[in-house]
Every structure is written in C-alpha cells, then in structure tokens.
Amino acid sequence: MNVMAKAEKKISSAFIYFFGSFGGILFGYDIGVMTGALPFLQADWHLENAATLVGWITSAVMFGAIFGGALAGQLSDKFGRRKMILMSAIVFMVFSVLSGVSPDMGEASAYYLIIVRALLGLAVGAASALVPAYMSEMAPANARGRLSGLNQTMIVSGMLLSYIVDFLLKDLPGEWAWRLMLGLAAVPALILFLGVLRLPESPRFLINHGDEAGARQVLTYIRKDTSEIDQELKSIKETAAQESQANKKASWSTLFNGKYRYLVIAGVGVAAFQQFQGANAIFYYIPLIVEKATGQAAASNLMWPIIQGIILVAGSLVYMWIAEKFNRRTLLMLGGTVMGLSFILPAILNWIMPNMNPMTIVVFLCIYVAFYSFTWAPLTWVLVGEIFPLAIRGRASGLASSFNWIGSWLVGLVFPIMTASMSQEAVFAIFGVICILGVLFIKTRVPETRGHTLEEIEAQGTKHASK
C-alpha cells in the first residue's frame, strides 16, 4: 500500500460526506449573496431605474450554470468527479474575487459584472451537477435518501450563511459592502478546495476506468461491513456495463419515443415547474420586495433574508424527517397548493382592502418559503433521480437540469422587469397560477415513485405509451 493510500485510509466517512456535499454551500451562497449585495450595488452604480440590467446582473450566474452543469457532467466522466469539483472550486474562487473588484466605469461596469458572474455560473452549475453525483456514488444504498437531504441542507445553509454575511456587512460604506459580499464567496470555495484535496475518487469512476483495486481500496474506508465489498464491486461493474450499453443505444430521439415519453415529460416538467413557480424571485429580491411594500430602504431590510434562510434550513430538516413517510405526489401537491394560495391571496386581499397592511404580502411569502422548503425544493431532485429508466437516465437527467436552470435564469431576469411595470401582488399572482398548474401537472402527469422499483416505474411509461 503506498503513502497516498495510507493517508486516505485515515479519512473518516463523516469527513468524506461533509466535504463531498460542501459544494452545496457554494451553490447556496451564490444564490443568496446577491440578495443583500444588490441594494448597495444599485445605489453605488445608480441602477435604480435600470430593471433590465439589474435582472441580468442577478441572473447571469444561472445563465452560466445552464452550461456549467452540462459541461461538468461530460468532463467528470473523463477526468473524475473529484478533479472536476476541485476545478469548480478554483473557478469559483477566481470569479468571486473578480466580481468583488469590479471596476467603476459607468454602464460598462454592469456589463463587466454580468460577464464575470456568467463565468462564475459555470462553477455553480458544475457544483450542482457534480456534488449529487459524487455523493450518490460514495454513499451506501440505504443512506442515499438521507444524504440527498444533506445536500439540500448544505445548499440552504449556504444561502443562510450569505444572508448573515450580507447583514454583518451592511453598515460598511455602500461601495465596499457589496464588493465584500460578492468577494467573500471565495472563502467557502477555498475551504472546499482544501477539503476535497483529501477526498478519494468515487469507486464508480474508478471501476469505469479499469481501476478495480483502487475502487476496492476506497470502499474499505467508507463501508463499515467489509464483507459486503465484493458484492458491491460486482454490482457497480454490472450497473456500469448496463449503462454503457444503454448509452450506446440511446439518442436524444429515444427520450421522446412512445415508451419513455411519459416519464421524460414527468421528470423534466417537475424540474421546470420548480423554478417557474417563482421561489427564486423571493430569494434574490426579498429586500427590494419589502422596500416596494413598505417604502423602507432595501439596505435596511437585510434581516428578512435571514428569516427566509432560517425557514429554508428548518424545512430541509423537516424533509429529512418525513421523506419516507409520505408519497412524493402527496407532498408536492400539498406544497404546490399552499404555495399557490400564498401568492394569490395577497392580490385578492389587496383588491378587497386597498389599504391592507403592506407587510401582509411578506407574511404570505414566508408561508410560501416554508412549504417550498420541505416539498418542491428537495423532492424535485429526489423524483428526477428515481423516475428515469436506466436506458435514458443520463440524457434525461441532463435535460431536466437544463430546464431547471433556464427557469431559474428567466425568473431572476424578468422579476425586476415585471415589478417595474405592474404591482408586486399581480406579479406574485401570476406565479401563484403557475403553482396551481404545477399541482395539476403532478396530479395528471407524474407517477408515484416512492417504494417502486425502476422496473415498476418504467412499466408505467410503457402502459401510458400503449394508451
């Protein structure tokens, strides 16, 4: 056994799972950090009446992530999950710093920041794709559900961390506050890089590249029962062979043939609805939402993102507790219904009572976030991971991820444009209608996956194709 192997042998499984999922912190931090930075940035660069530029600056990360996720998936199959997570951390560090040192050149500054944040988005998209893949390949089968919940908890914890950092920096001079908020994203990226340096490559990748001895070695220090390692190695090799055959036979047209169309539409539709329901409008713009509702300066409303972050973290823990106690469809329909009503009711109340307390809409937004946090936020990716048959899983999962990022980008882009031309209550009512449409989609187009084997789920697609 060489020195590297001895060093790796000492790594605890807790260390591996913690840093394996730590990429979620980066993902969450960059989703949340612009929430607090934006009011200061707007004031510093005089962008209060530049809704389109504000939308692009905010959403540029998601635009880059559309391509980062797809690119990382391809490259990680060639170079390994671990190396690509390290590369993502480096890209994240570099472009976080470049965001913080944006030159002040008038309108050209905004275009500079849009480009830099789009490149940063490559790392965000890569982390969102690589972390779940690495975790699923490292975790024992009976722990994958809980570790999926751990990844969601890491993401929302990253969001909460960014909200707290924003709050702590809010009393700095405006031109320094937003720069430090954006630049400090490099710190968790550095922590991730140093942690992942000590992590091993996943056994699945090693098997796919002919290194069975290396895969066995990794399994010896992440599995408590070493007597089952031979069986797990055999299972990994069989699955890898099946997927290799499936990938040779599958094409993009395969996704939409009669046998698979029902399941592809279901999985991609859920991923798209998760974003088009408007959650990220709250996460990106809550200080500006409160400012428009109350007239108080957005920079003085940075406690509200922290409240939203606490709700998100609490909801992710609730999900880990109830995940296997309720059907996926039941939770998604419950969550979508309450979310929709939380958006629609303020518009109705404002129409009935024009002098309604303006903070009412913020209370309803908190209710929305609470139900989103333990239903659509985690369950979308649980369902996407379960619903696609082996023969199309790679392409279908990539398509679902792309639609999710496109939805995230569009919501971030158009929300400030929409609120510049209509009332917030009307904008959220539109999102509320989309939530209700999402519930109808779940009820009519999405099969239940909890407790069903992949073969049983695939049989439902075949059944629908024959109708």
GROMACS .gro file of C-alpha atoms in nm:
model
  467
    1MET     CA    1   0.000   0.000   0.000
    2ASN     CA    2   0.153   0.337  -0.099
    3VAL     CA    3   0.174   0.654   0.111
    4MET     CA    4  -0.132   0.808  -0.058
    5ALA     CA    5  -0.338   0.502   0.022
    6LYS     CA    6  -0.229   0.512   0.386
    7ALA     CA    7  -0.321   0.878   0.408
    8GLU     CA    8  -0.660   0.818   0.251
    9LYS     CA    9  -0.726   0.522   0.480
   10LYS     CA   10  -0.735   0.756   0.779
   11ILE     CA   11  -1.018   0.967   0.635
   12SER     CA   12  -1.347   0.912   0.815
   13SER     CA   13  -1.667   0.859   0.622
   14ALA     CA   14  -1.809   1.166   0.800
   15PHE     CA   15  -1.526   1.378   0.657
   16ILE     CA   16  -1.593   1.240   0.309
   17TYR     CA   17  -1.967   1.304   0.324
   18PHE     CA   18  -1.921   1.652   0.475
   19PHE     CA   19  -1.678   1.777   0.213
   20GLY     CA   20  -1.843   1.571  -0.060
   21SER     CA   21  -2.159   1.775   0.000
   22PHE     CA   22  -1.980   2.103   0.083
   23GLY     CA   23  -2.019   2.212  -0.280
   24GLY     CA   24  -2.382   2.276  -0.186
   25ILE     CA   25  -2.258   2.557   0.042
   26LEU     CA   26  -2.100   2.729  -0.261
   27PHE     CA   27  -2.414   2.677  -0.465
   28GLY     CA   28  -2.633   2.819  -0.189
   29TYR     CA   29  -2.401   3.108  -0.102
   30ASP     CA   30  -2.402   3.242  -0.454
   31ILE     CA   31  -2.778   3.201  -0.487
   32GLY     CA   32  -2.823   3.411  -0.174
   33VAL     CA   33  -2.541   3.665  -0.171
   34MET     CA   34  -2.682   3.895  -0.439
   35THR     CA   35  -2.994   3.938  -0.223
   36GLY     CA   36  -2.804   4.165   0.015
   37ALA     CA   37  -2.548   4.300  -0.231
   38LEU     CA   38  -2.799   4.425  -0.487
   39PRO     CA   39  -2.941   4.726  -0.293
   40PHE     CA   40  -2.587   4.860  -0.236
   41LEU     CA   41  -2.481   4.786  -0.592
   42GLN     CA   42  -2.787   4.965  -0.731
   43ALA     CA   43  -2.713   5.273  -0.522
   44ASP     CA   44  -2.338   5.270  -0.599
   45TRP     CA   45  -2.385   5.236  -0.976
   46HIS     CA   46  -2.715   5.430  -0.994
   47LEU     CA   47  -2.913   5.137  -1.134
   48GLU     CA   48  -3.240   5.207  -0.950
   49ASN     CA   49  -3.425   5.260  -1.279
   50ALA     CA   50  -3.233   5.003  -1.485
   51ALA     CA   51  -3.457   4.699  -1.432
   52THR     CA   52  -3.318   4.501  -1.727
   53LEU     CA   53  -2.954   4.547  -1.620
   54VAL     CA   54  -3.042   4.455  -1.261
   55GLY     CA   55  -3.216   4.142  -1.388
   56TRP     CA   56  -2.914   4.043  -1.596
   57ILE     CA   57  -2.663   4.104  -1.315
   58THR     CA   58  -2.872   3.891  -1.079
   59SER     CA   59  -2.950   3.611  -1.323
   60ALA     CA   60  -2.613   3.590  -1.502
   61VAL     CA   61  -2.495   3.318  -1.261
   62MET     CA   62  -2.793   3.099  -1.356
   63PHE     CA   63  -2.731   3.164  -1.724
   64GLY     CA   64  -2.374   3.034  -1.686
   65ALA     CA   65  -2.497   2.743  -1.476
   66ILE     CA   66  -2.711   2.617  -1.767
   67PHE     CA   67  -2.387   2.536  -1.949
   68GLY     CA   68  -2.173   2.457  -1.644
   69GLY     CA   69  -2.386   2.162  -1.537
   70ALA     CA   70  -2.386   2.003  -1.882
   71LEU     CA   71  -2.014   2.062  -1.933
   72ALA     CA   72  -1.919   1.926  -1.590
   73GLY     CA   73  -2.119   1.609  -1.647
   74GLN     CA   74  -1.931   1.535  -1.967
   75LEU     CA   75  -1.586   1.621  -1.826
   76SER     CA   76  -1.637   1.435  -1.497
   77ASP     CA   77  -1.693   1.110  -1.686
   78LYS     CA   78  -1.350   1.161  -1.843
   79PHE     CA   79  -1.145   1.320  -1.561
   80GLY     CA   80  -1.333   1.216  -1.248
   81ARG     CA   81  -1.580   1.374  -1.005
   82ARG     CA   82  -1.308   1.477  -0.758
   83LYS     CA   83  -1.090   1.661  -1.011
   84MET     CA   84  -1.385   1.847  -1.155
   85ILE     CA   85  -1.506   1.955  -0.808
   86LEU     CA   86  -1.152   2.089  -0.744
   87MET     CA   87  -1.161   2.271  -1.079
   88SER     CA   88  -1.503   2.416  -0.996
   89ALA     CA   89  -1.372   2.546  -0.662
   90ILE     CA   90  -1.083   2.721  -0.841
   91VAL     CA   91  -1.314   2.881  -1.098
   92PHE     CA   92  -1.545   2.986  -0.815
   93MET     CA   93  -1.261   3.149  -0.622
   94VAL     CA   94  -1.124   3.338  -0.922
   95PHE     CA   95  -1.451   3.483  -1.044
   96SER     CA   96  -1.579   3.561  -0.694
   97VAL     CA   97  -1.272   3.781  -0.643
   98LEU     CA   98  -1.315   3.936  -0.989
   99SER     CA   99  -1.677   4.016  -0.900
  100GLY     CA  100  -1.566   4.193  -0.586
  101VAL     CA  101  -1.307   4.408  -0.766
  102SER     CA  102  -1.540   4.517  -1.048
  103PRO     CA  103  -1.410   4.845  -1.196
  104ASP     CA  104  -1.631   5.151  -1.170
  105MET     CA  105  -1.667   5.252  -1.537
  106GLY     CA  106  -2.027   5.365  -1.559
  107GLU     CA  107  -2.263   5.141  -1.759
  108ALA     CA  108  -1.967   4.932  -1.881
  109SER     CA  109  -1.923   4.813  -1.519
  110ALA     CA  110  -2.260   4.639  -1.533
  111TYR     CA  111  -2.162   4.450  -1.848
  112TYR     CA  112  -1.830   4.351  -1.691
  113LEU     CA  113  -2.010   4.213  -1.384
  114ILE     CA  114  -2.265   4.029  -1.598
  115ILE     CA  115  -1.986   3.851  -1.790
  116VAL     CA  116  -1.787   3.768  -1.475
  117ARG     CA  117  -2.095   3.633  -1.297
  118ALA     CA  118  -2.190   3.425  -1.602
  119LEU     CA  119  -1.843   3.265  -1.590
  120LEU     CA  120  -1.886   3.215  -1.216
  121GLY     CA  121  -2.210   3.041  -1.304
  122LEU     CA  122  -2.011   2.772  -1.486
  123ALA     CA  123  -1.874   2.668  -1.144
  124VAL     CA  124  -2.214   2.697  -0.975
  125GLY     CA  125  -2.375   2.474  -1.240
  126ALA     CA  126  -2.087   2.229  -1.219
  127ALA     CA  127  -2.117   2.205  -0.840
  128SER     CA  128  -2.492   2.147  -0.866
  129ALA     CA  129  -2.430   1.852  -1.101
  130LEU     CA  130  -2.112   1.706  -0.951
  131VAL     CA  131  -2.195   1.706  -0.581
  132PRO     CA  132  -2.509   1.487  -0.601
  133ALA     CA  133  -2.330   1.250  -0.844
  134TYR     CA  134  -2.027   1.215  -0.616
  135MET     CA  135  -2.243   1.169  -0.306
  136SER     CA  136  -2.465   0.905  -0.464
  137GLU     CA  137  -2.159   0.709  -0.579
  138MET     CA  138  -1.990   0.723  -0.238
  139ALA     CA  139  -2.293   0.655  -0.018
  140PRO     CA  140  -2.425   0.309   0.071
  141ALA     CA  141  -2.761   0.235  -0.088
  142ASN     CA  142  -2.953   0.261   0.241
  143ALA     CA  143  -2.817   0.613   0.310
  144ARG     CA  144  -2.873   0.778  -0.030
  145GLY     CA  145  -3.208   0.930   0.064
  146ARG     CA  146  -3.073   1.091   0.380
  147LEU     CA  147  -2.759   1.212   0.201
  148SER     CA  148  -2.977   1.367  -0.070
  149GLY     CA  149  -3.141   1.557   0.214
  150LEU     CA  150  -2.794   1.652   0.344
  151ASN     CA  151  -2.712   1.810   0.007
  152GLN     CA  152  -3.031   2.018   0.022
  153THR     CA  153  -2.947   2.122   0.380
  154MET     CA  154  -2.600   2.230   0.265
  155ILE     CA  155  -2.749   2.443  -0.016
  156VAL     CA  156  -2.993   2.627   0.210
  157SER     CA  157  -2.724   2.660   0.479
  158GLY     CA  158  -2.507   2.830   0.217
  159MET     CA  159  -2.794   3.066   0.143
  160LEU     CA  160  -2.840   3.142   0.514
  161LEU     CA  161  -2.463   3.199   0.550
  162SER     CA  162  -2.469   3.453   0.266
  163TYR     CA  163  -2.766   3.633   0.423
  164ILE     CA  164  -2.583   3.657   0.756
  165VAL     CA  165  -2.266   3.786   0.586
  166ASP     CA  166  -2.474   4.045   0.400
  167PHE     CA  167  -2.634   4.158   0.725
  168LEU     CA  168  -2.299   4.188   0.906
  169LEU     CA  169  -2.150   4.397   0.626
  170LYS     CA  170  -2.449   4.627   0.570
  171ASP     CA  171  -2.308   4.916   0.775
  172LEU     CA  172  -1.993   4.947   0.566
  173PRO     CA  173  -1.974   5.224   0.305
  174GLY     CA  174  -2.201   5.120   0.019
  175GLU     CA  175  -1.923   5.086  -0.240
  176TRP     CA  176  -1.736   4.845  -0.009
  177ALA     CA  177  -2.035   4.648   0.123
  178TRP     CA  178  -2.145   4.483  -0.199
  179ARG     CA  179  -1.786   4.418  -0.313
  180LEU     CA  180  -1.701   4.232   0.008
  181MET     CA  181  -2.030   4.040  -0.002
  182LEU     CA  182  -1.952   3.908  -0.351
  183GLY     CA  183  -1.577   3.863  -0.297
  184LEU     CA  184  -1.612   3.664   0.026
  185ALA     CA  185  -1.769   3.380  -0.173
  186ALA     CA  186  -1.405   3.285  -0.241
  187VAL     CA  187  -1.367   3.174   0.124
  188PRO     CA  188  -1.604   2.872   0.118
  189ALA     CA  189  -1.460   2.788  -0.227
  190LEU     CA  190  -1.110   2.774  -0.072
  191ILE     CA  191  -1.239   2.557   0.215
  192LEU     CA  192  -1.400   2.321  -0.039
  193PHE     CA  193  -1.077   2.301  -0.242
  194LEU     CA  194  -0.865   2.217   0.064
  195GLY     CA  195  -1.118   1.959   0.188
  196VAL     CA  196  -1.161   1.785  -0.148
  197LEU     CA  197  -0.781   1.758  -0.186
  198ARG     CA  198  -0.802   1.483   0.079
  199LEU     CA  199  -1.102   1.306  -0.071
  200PRO     CA  200  -1.070   0.991  -0.283
  201GLU     CA  201  -1.221   0.943  -0.626
  202SER     CA  202  -1.556   0.762  -0.637
  203PRO     CA  203  -1.547   0.380  -0.672
  204ARG     CA  204  -1.786   0.405  -0.968
  205PHE     CA  205  -1.547   0.627  -1.167
  206LEU     CA  206  -1.251   0.402  -1.082
  207ILE     CA  207  -1.437   0.091  -1.200
  208ASN     CA  208  -1.538   0.266  -1.523
  209HIS     CA  209  -1.169   0.337  -1.586
  210GLY     CA  210  -1.046  -0.014  -1.510
  211ASP     CA  211  -0.906   0.050  -1.160
  212GLU     CA  212  -1.081  -0.219  -0.959
  213ALA     CA  213  -0.803  -0.227  -0.698
  214GLY     CA  214  -0.844   0.146  -0.640
  215ALA     CA  215  -1.223   0.111  -0.611
  216ARG     CA  216  -1.182  -0.169  -0.357
  217GLN     CA  217  -0.942   0.044  -0.156
  218VAL     CA  218  -1.187   0.336  -0.143
  219LEU     CA  219  -1.470   0.108  -0.035
  220THR     CA  220  -1.264  -0.029   0.255
  221TYR     CA  221  -1.270   0.304   0.433
  222ILE     CA  222  -1.623   0.418   0.355
  223ARG     CA  223  -1.801   0.089   0.433
  224LYS     CA  224  -1.830  -0.044   0.785
  225ASP     CA  225  -1.905  -0.400   0.676
  226THR     CA  226  -1.604  -0.500   0.465
  227SER     CA  227  -1.756  -0.843   0.397
  228GLU     CA  228  -2.002  -0.682   0.152
  229ILE     CA  229  -1.736  -0.505  -0.057
  230ASP     CA  230  -1.702  -0.786  -0.312
  231GLN     CA  231  -2.077  -0.786  -0.372
  232GLU     CA  232  -2.083  -0.407  -0.407
  233LEU     CA  233  -1.795  -0.413  -0.655
  234LYS     CA  234  -1.981  -0.673  -0.857
  235SER     CA  235  -2.297  -0.463  -0.851
  236ILE     CA  236  -2.108  -0.149  -0.959
  237LYS     CA  237  -1.949  -0.336  -1.253
  238GLU     CA  238  -2.284  -0.479  -1.363
  239THR     CA  239  -2.456  -0.140  -1.347
  240ALA     CA  240  -2.167   0.026  -1.532
  241ALA     CA  241  -2.189  -0.235  -1.808
  242GLN     CA  242  -2.565  -0.188  -1.837
  243GLU     CA  243  -2.534   0.191  -1.857
  244SER     CA  244  -2.259   0.163  -2.116
  245GLN     CA  245  -2.485  -0.049  -2.333
  246ALA     CA  246  -2.778   0.184  -2.273
  247ASN     CA  247  -2.576   0.491  -2.371
  248LYS     CA  248  -2.468   0.325  -2.696
  249LYS     CA  249  -2.827   0.254  -2.792
  250ALA     CA  250  -2.986   0.575  -2.662
  251SER     CA  251  -3.011   0.901  -2.857
  252TRP     CA  252  -3.196   1.226  -2.797
  253SER     CA  253  -3.484   1.097  -3.006
  254THR     CA  254  -3.509   0.798  -2.771
  255LEU     CA  255  -3.630   1.030  -2.496
  256PHE     CA  256  -3.947   1.107  -2.685
  257ASN     CA  257  -4.043   0.771  -2.827
  258GLY     CA  258  -4.363   0.611  -2.701
  259LYS     CA  259  -4.203   0.402  -2.429
  260TYR     CA  260  -4.021   0.683  -2.248
  261ARG     CA  261  -4.213   0.998  -2.339
  262TYR     CA  262  -4.448   0.987  -2.038
  263LEU     CA  263  -4.165   0.958  -1.784
  264VAL     CA  264  -3.944   1.218  -1.958
  265ILE     CA  265  -4.226   1.473  -1.967
  266ALA     CA  266  -4.299   1.399  -1.599
  267GLY     CA  267  -3.939   1.442  -1.478
  268VAL     CA  268  -3.850   1.741  -1.695
  269GLY     CA  269  -4.185   1.905  -1.619
  270VAL     CA  270  -4.135   1.881  -1.242
  271ALA     CA  271  -3.782   2.028  -1.275
  272ALA     CA  272  -3.914   2.318  -1.485
  273PHE     CA  273  -4.215   2.390  -1.261
  274GLN     CA  274  -3.991   2.407  -0.954
  275GLN     CA  275  -3.831   2.724  -1.092
  276PHE     CA  276  -4.117   2.881  -1.286
  277GLN     CA  277  -4.321   2.882  -0.964
  278GLY     CA  278  -4.117   3.186  -0.860
  279ALA     CA  279  -3.924   3.077  -0.550
  280ASN     CA  280  -3.604   3.244  -0.664
  281ALA     CA  281  -3.782   3.576  -0.708
  282ILE     CA  282  -3.813   3.576  -0.328
  283PHE     CA  283  -3.459   3.453  -0.262
  284TYR     CA  284  -3.295   3.709  -0.494
  285TYR     CA  285  -3.513   4.012  -0.432
  286ILE     CA  286  -3.670   3.995  -0.083
  287PRO     CA  287  -3.512   4.325   0.040
  288LEU     CA  288  -3.640   4.503  -0.271
  289ILE     CA  289  -3.981   4.336  -0.227
  290VAL     CA  290  -4.001   4.469   0.130
  291GLU     CA  291  -3.882   4.813   0.013
  292LYS     CA  292  -4.155   4.831  -0.250
  293ALA     CA  293  -4.417   4.713   0.002
  294THR     CA  294  -4.320   4.945   0.288
  295GLY     CA  295  -4.113   5.227   0.140
  296GLN     CA  296  -3.822   5.142   0.371
  297ALA     CA  297  -3.477   5.133   0.205
  298ALA     CA  298  -3.384   4.785   0.085
  299ALA     CA  299  -3.042   4.809   0.252
  300SER     CA  300  -3.218   4.833   0.591
  301ASN     CA  301  -3.426   4.519   0.527
  302LEU     CA  302  -3.150   4.258   0.536
  303MET     CA  303  -3.299   4.081   0.837
  304TRP     CA  304  -3.574   3.942   0.612
  305PRO     CA  305  -3.337   3.724   0.405
  306ILE     CA  306  -3.204   3.575   0.731
  307ILE     CA  307  -3.561   3.489   0.835
  308GLN     CA  308  -3.616   3.324   0.494
  309GLY     CA  309  -3.286   3.135   0.532
  310ILE     CA  310  -3.380   3.002   0.876
  311ILE     CA  311  -3.715   2.883   0.735
  312LEU     CA  312  -3.534   2.708   0.448
  313VAL     CA  313  -3.289   2.528   0.678
  314ALA     CA  314  -3.568   2.423   0.915
  315GLY     CA  315  -3.773   2.297   0.619
  316SER     CA  316  -3.482   2.089   0.486
  317LEU     CA  317  -3.456   1.921   0.828
  318VAL     CA  318  -3.832   1.858   0.831
  319TYR     CA  319  -3.797   1.696   0.489
  320MET     CA  320  -3.524   1.459   0.613
  321TRP     CA  321  -3.763   1.354   0.891
  322ILE     CA  322  -4.072   1.295   0.673
  323ALA     CA  323  -3.907   1.194   0.343
  324GLU     CA  324  -4.004   0.829   0.354
  325LYS     CA  325  -4.330   0.871   0.546
  326PHE     CA  326  -4.538   1.032   0.271
  327ASN     CA  327  -4.577   0.977  -0.102
  328ARG     CA  328  -4.385   1.213  -0.331
  329ARG     CA  329  -4.702   1.320  -0.515
  330THR     CA  330  -4.888   1.395  -0.190
  331LEU     CA  331  -4.616   1.628  -0.063
  332LEU     CA  332  -4.573   1.801  -0.399
  333MET     CA  333  -4.946   1.864  -0.438
  334LEU     CA  334  -4.977   1.987  -0.078
  335GLY     CA  335  -4.679   2.216  -0.116
  336GLY     CA  336  -4.786   2.349  -0.456
  337THR     CA  337  -5.140   2.425  -0.338
  338VAL     CA  338  -5.029   2.623  -0.032
  339MET     CA  339  -4.757   2.797  -0.234
  340GLY     CA  340  -5.008   2.898  -0.499
  341LEU     CA  341  -5.255   3.032  -0.241
  342SER     CA  342  -4.973   3.221  -0.066
  343PHE     CA  343  -4.913   3.410  -0.390
  344ILE     CA  344  -5.275   3.457  -0.500
  345LEU     CA  345  -5.440   3.556  -0.168
  346PRO     CA  346  -5.243   3.883  -0.120
  347ALA     CA  347  -5.366   4.001  -0.462
  348ILE     CA  348  -5.727   3.916  -0.370
  349LEU     CA  349  -5.697   4.080  -0.026
  350ASN     CA  350  -5.538   4.391  -0.177
  351TRP     CA  351  -5.826   4.415  -0.427
  352ILE     CA  352  -6.087   4.381  -0.147
  353MET     CA  353  -5.897   4.602   0.101
  354PRO     CA  354  -5.680   4.856  -0.086
  355ASN     CA  355  -5.547   4.988   0.248
  356MET     CA  356  -5.430   4.646   0.361
  357ASN     CA  357  -5.109   4.641   0.569
  358PRO     CA  358  -4.830   4.621   0.305
  359MET     CA  359  -4.638   4.368   0.516
  360THR     CA  360  -4.918   4.114   0.459
  361ILE     CA  361  -4.754   4.009   0.133
  362VAL     CA  362  -4.425   3.943   0.316
  363VAL     CA  363  -4.602   3.720   0.571
  364PHE     CA  364  -4.755   3.518   0.286
  365LEU     CA  365  -4.412   3.492   0.122
  366CYS     CA  366  -4.280   3.335   0.443
  367ILE     CA  367  -4.561   3.077   0.428
  368TYR     CA  368  -4.466   3.007   0.066
  369VAL     CA  369  -4.099   2.955   0.158
  370ALA     CA  370  -4.192   2.725   0.448
  371PHE     CA  371  -4.392   2.486   0.228
  372TYR     CA  372  -4.148   2.510  -0.063
  373SER     CA  373  -3.858   2.417   0.167
  374PHE     CA  374  -3.983   2.067   0.254
  375THR     CA  375  -4.173   1.982  -0.066
  376TRP     CA  376  -4.070   2.116  -0.406
  377ALA     CA  377  -3.716   2.220  -0.307
  378PRO     CA  378  -3.586   1.871  -0.215
  379LEU     CA  379  -3.845   1.644  -0.379
  380THR     CA  380  -3.786   1.769  -0.732
  381TRP     CA  381  -3.440   1.612  -0.737
  382VAL     CA  382  -3.546   1.301  -0.548
  383LEU     CA  383  -3.813   1.240  -0.810
  384VAL     CA  384  -3.581   1.320  -1.102
  385GLY     CA  385  -3.331   1.070  -0.960
  386GLU     CA  386  -3.597   0.799  -0.939
  387ILE     CA  387  -3.817   0.845  -1.243
  388PHE     CA  388  -3.588   0.797  -1.544
  389PRO     CA  389  -3.517   0.442  -1.668
  390LEU     CA  390  -3.153   0.334  -1.698
  391ALA     CA  391  -3.151   0.350  -2.078
  392ILE     CA  392  -3.219   0.724  -2.084
  393ARG     CA  393  -3.113   0.840  -1.737
  394GLY     CA  394  -2.804   1.037  -1.837
  395ARG     CA  395  -2.964   1.239  -2.114
  396ALA     CA  396  -3.299   1.280  -1.939
  397SER     CA  397  -3.140   1.399  -1.612
  398GLY     CA  398  -2.929   1.647  -1.807
  399LEU     CA  399  -3.238   1.777  -1.986
  400ALA     CA  400  -3.425   1.816  -1.657
  401SER     CA  401  -3.132   2.005  -1.504
  402SER     CA  402  -3.111   2.236  -1.808
  403PHE     CA  403  -3.481   2.324  -1.790
  404ASN     CA  404  -3.445   2.389  -1.417
  405TRP     CA  405  -3.156   2.632  -1.471
  406ILE     CA  406  -3.335   2.801  -1.762
  407GLY     CA  407  -3.634   2.859  -1.533
  408SER     CA  408  -3.409   2.994  -1.258
  409TRP     CA  409  -3.239   3.231  -1.501
  410LEU     CA  410  -3.563   3.359  -1.652
  411VAL     CA  411  -3.726   3.422  -1.312
  412GLY     CA  412  -3.420   3.613  -1.194
  413LEU     CA  413  -3.414   3.812  -1.517
  414VAL     CA  414  -3.780   3.905  -1.561
  415PHE     CA  415  -3.893   3.965  -1.200
  416PRO     CA  416  -3.749   4.320  -1.170
  417ILE     CA  417  -3.876   4.398  -1.519
  418MET     CA  418  -4.227   4.276  -1.427
  419THR     CA  419  -4.237   4.465  -1.096
  420ALA     CA  420  -4.129   4.783  -1.275
  421SER     CA  421  -4.444   4.769  -1.487
  422MET     CA  422  -4.708   4.617  -1.254
  423SER     CA  423  -4.783   4.573  -0.884
  424GLN     CA  424  -4.599   4.309  -0.682
  425GLU     CA  425  -4.930   4.148  -0.590
  426ALA     CA  426  -5.011   4.100  -0.960
  427VAL     CA  427  -4.666   3.955  -1.034
  428PHE     CA  428  -4.690   3.705  -0.749
  429ALA     CA  429  -5.046   3.616  -0.850
  430ILE     CA  430  -4.906   3.510  -1.190
  431PHE     CA  431  -4.654   3.286  -1.014
  432GLY     CA  432  -4.939   3.157  -0.797
  433VAL     CA  433  -5.131   3.045  -1.105
  434ILE     CA  434  -4.817   2.863  -1.223
  435CYS     CA  435  -4.802   2.687  -0.883
  436ILE     CA  436  -5.160   2.564  -0.926
  437LEU     CA  437  -5.080   2.447  -1.279
  438GLY     CA  438  -4.787   2.258  -1.127
  439VAL     CA  439  -5.024   2.080  -0.889
  440LEU     CA  440  -5.247   1.979  -1.180
  441PHE     CA  441  -4.939   1.858  -1.366
  442ILE     CA  442  -4.838   1.639  -1.069
  443LYS     CA  443  -5.191   1.502  -1.039
  444THR     CA  444  -5.232   1.413  -1.407
  445ARG     CA  445  -4.883   1.356  -1.548
  446VAL     CA  446  -4.647   1.234  -1.273
  447PRO     CA  447  -4.638   0.876  -1.140
  448GLU     CA  448  -4.567   0.791  -0.777
  449THR     CA  449  -4.205   0.672  -0.733
  450ARG     CA  450  -4.181   0.614  -0.359
  451GLY     CA  451  -4.144   0.244  -0.285
  452HIS     CA  452  -4.141   0.144  -0.654
  453THR     CA  453  -3.852  -0.024  -0.834
  454LEU     CA  454  -3.711   0.125  -1.153
  455GLU     CA  455  -3.873  -0.160  -1.344
  456GLU     CA  456  -4.217  -0.079  -1.200
  457ILE     CA  457  -4.175   0.289  -1.283
  458GLU     CA  458  -4.065   0.205  -1.639
  459ALA     CA  459  -4.370  -0.021  -1.674
  460GLN     CA  460  -4.592   0.281  -1.608
  461GLY     CA  461  -4.429   0.459  -1.903
  462THR     CA  462  -4.493   0.156  -2.123
  463LYS     CA  463  -4.853   0.141  -2.001
  464HIS     CA  464  -4.915   0.505  -2.092
  465ALA     CA  465  -4.749   0.459  -2.431
  466SER     CA  466  -4.996   0.183  -2.517
  467LYS     CA  467  -5.298   0.403  -2.450
   0.00000   0.00000   0.00000
